Amino acid sequence: MEAAIEEYRPKPKPKKDDFWKALGLPARGAQLHEALEKGVPYKVYTELAVASGLESKELARYVVIKPATLQRRATAGRFKQDEGDRLYRFAEVYKSAVDLFEGDQQRARRWLLNPVRGLGGRRPVEMVATTAGAEAVLDLIGRLEHGVFA
């Protein structure tokens, strides 16, 4: 009796914009600027918590939104511009980390939550609250993707 040979079919790579569409945010450009200016919908926050595997309280801590403020935004349905900007920065860093680990969300989450030597021993999630911190994390991810460790 012959064993059936299974044909290898590589999984199609997810499209780059799938993550952003699932979140409900444009990835870049004028549309993103408009969305941030208008106020990011609260649904983006809940989708980002699910996508990242973080509890709502954890995500709020990393994007510097107090619990009472989070409750008010849930009621209002939108975040203010600066809060939405921090959510976008977190999403951008999270997406870049997932891409670095070739779609492995658990490895990306573990990397984001643990101290990283390339960031002076800081945890990447602690740095996303500021533009400079998020840029440092994104810069490190870019260097790691290209094999530049210095």
C-alpha atoms as one frame of an Amber mdcrd trajectory, in Angstrom:
protein
   0.000   0.000   0.000   1.437   3.335  -1.048   1.366   6.345   1.260  -0.297
   9.372  -0.227   2.111  12.178  -0.937   0.791  15.523   0.110   1.477  18.380
  -2.249   3.342  21.296  -0.692   1.529  24.571  -1.055   3.123  27.579   0.577
   0.782  29.744   2.590   0.103  33.033   0.885   1.770  35.928   2.667  -0.723
  38.240   4.318  -1.097  41.532   2.539   0.636  44.416   4.259  -2.590  46.376
   4.687  -4.596  43.478   6.222  -3.400  44.371   9.719  -4.393  48.017   9.308
  -7.770  47.156   7.775  -8.515  44.795  10.671  -7.654  47.611  13.106  -9.733
  50.124  11.210  -6.868  52.556  10.581  -5.114  53.623   7.396  -1.445  52.620
   7.439  -0.036  55.921   6.180  -0.644  59.165   4.349  -3.326  61.805   4.328
  -6.063  59.371   5.342  -4.153  58.460   8.489  -3.611  62.135   9.281  -7.351
  62.787   8.868  -8.259  59.790  11.050  -5.944  60.990  13.822  -7.211  64.553
  13.538 -10.864  63.454  13.627 -10.257  61.111  16.550  -9.482  57.421  16.376
 -12.604  55.300  16.975 -12.672  53.361  20.253 -13.017  50.130  18.238  -9.383
  50.566  17.115  -8.327  50.264  20.761 -10.257  47.037  21.310  -8.998  45.563
  18.027  -5.410  46.494  18.927  -5.741  44.814  22.327  -7.005  41.634  20.641
  -4.362  41.714  17.884  -1.516  42.259  20.354  -2.833  39.751  22.882  -2.623
  42.332  25.655  -5.249  42.927  28.287  -7.034  46.251  27.961  -5.403  47.616
  31.150  -1.921  46.668  29.895  -2.416  48.368  26.546  -3.771  51.477  28.260
  -0.653  51.605  30.456   1.700  51.334  27.456  -0.087  54.063  25.502  -0.453
  56.224  28.645  -4.232  56.396  28.879  -5.598  56.459  32.426  -8.468  54.071
  33.294 -10.948  56.926  33.857  -9.974  58.487  30.516 -10.342  55.114  28.798
 -13.853  54.811  30.237 -14.764  58.297  28.970 -13.416  57.476  25.495 -15.424
  54.235  25.441 -18.556  56.259  26.161 -17.672  58.996  23.648 -16.613  56.447
  21.030 -13.418  58.292  20.040  -9.970  59.139  21.332  -8.466  62.608  21.266
  -5.757  63.298  18.688  -2.746  62.762  20.974  -4.215  59.526  22.379  -4.933
  58.228  18.878  -1.388  59.095  17.872  -0.021  56.973  20.729  -2.310  54.102
  19.699  -1.023  54.382  16.143   2.607  54.350  17.347   1.943  51.226  19.396
   0.265  49.558  16.398   3.172  50.483  14.127   5.747  49.066  16.554   3.669
  45.925  17.153   3.219  45.327  13.406   6.935  45.854  12.775   7.821  43.362
  15.533   5.443  40.771  14.052   7.037  41.331  10.645  10.510  40.947  12.196
   9.477  37.550  13.553   7.893  36.577  10.214   4.327  36.612  11.476   4.975
  34.823  14.786   2.838  36.948  17.095   3.900  35.138  20.278   7.602  35.707
  19.624   6.929  39.336  18.708   4.905  39.874  21.892   7.619  38.210  24.003
  10.266  40.444  22.394   8.185  43.580  23.016   7.565  42.710  26.672  11.136
  41.828  27.663  14.247  43.986  28.164  16.260  44.394  24.959  19.994  45.038
  24.986  19.780  47.225  21.866  17.473  49.573  23.810  19.716  49.869  26.840
  17.894  47.098  28.681  14.483  48.740  28.335  11.373  46.915  27.208  10.167
  48.059  23.755   6.567  48.472  24.994   7.754  50.995  27.559   9.114  53.206
  24.800   6.083  53.560  22.506   4.486  56.357  24.527   6.812  58.910  22.914
   7.699  59.501  19.287  11.425  59.349  20.068  11.022  56.056  21.923   8.912
  54.480  19.172  11.453  55.619  16.566  14.265  54.018  18.587  12.359  50.712
  18.657  11.553  50.903  14.932  15.189  51.752  14.176  16.354  48.719  16.158
  13.845  46.484  14.368  15.148  47.782  11.031  18.733  47.049  12.054  17.804
  43.544  13.208  15.989  42.840   9.933  19.096  43.801   8.007  21.585  42.095
  10.319  23.161  45.309  11.602  23.733  44.879  15.319  26.001  47.836  16.104
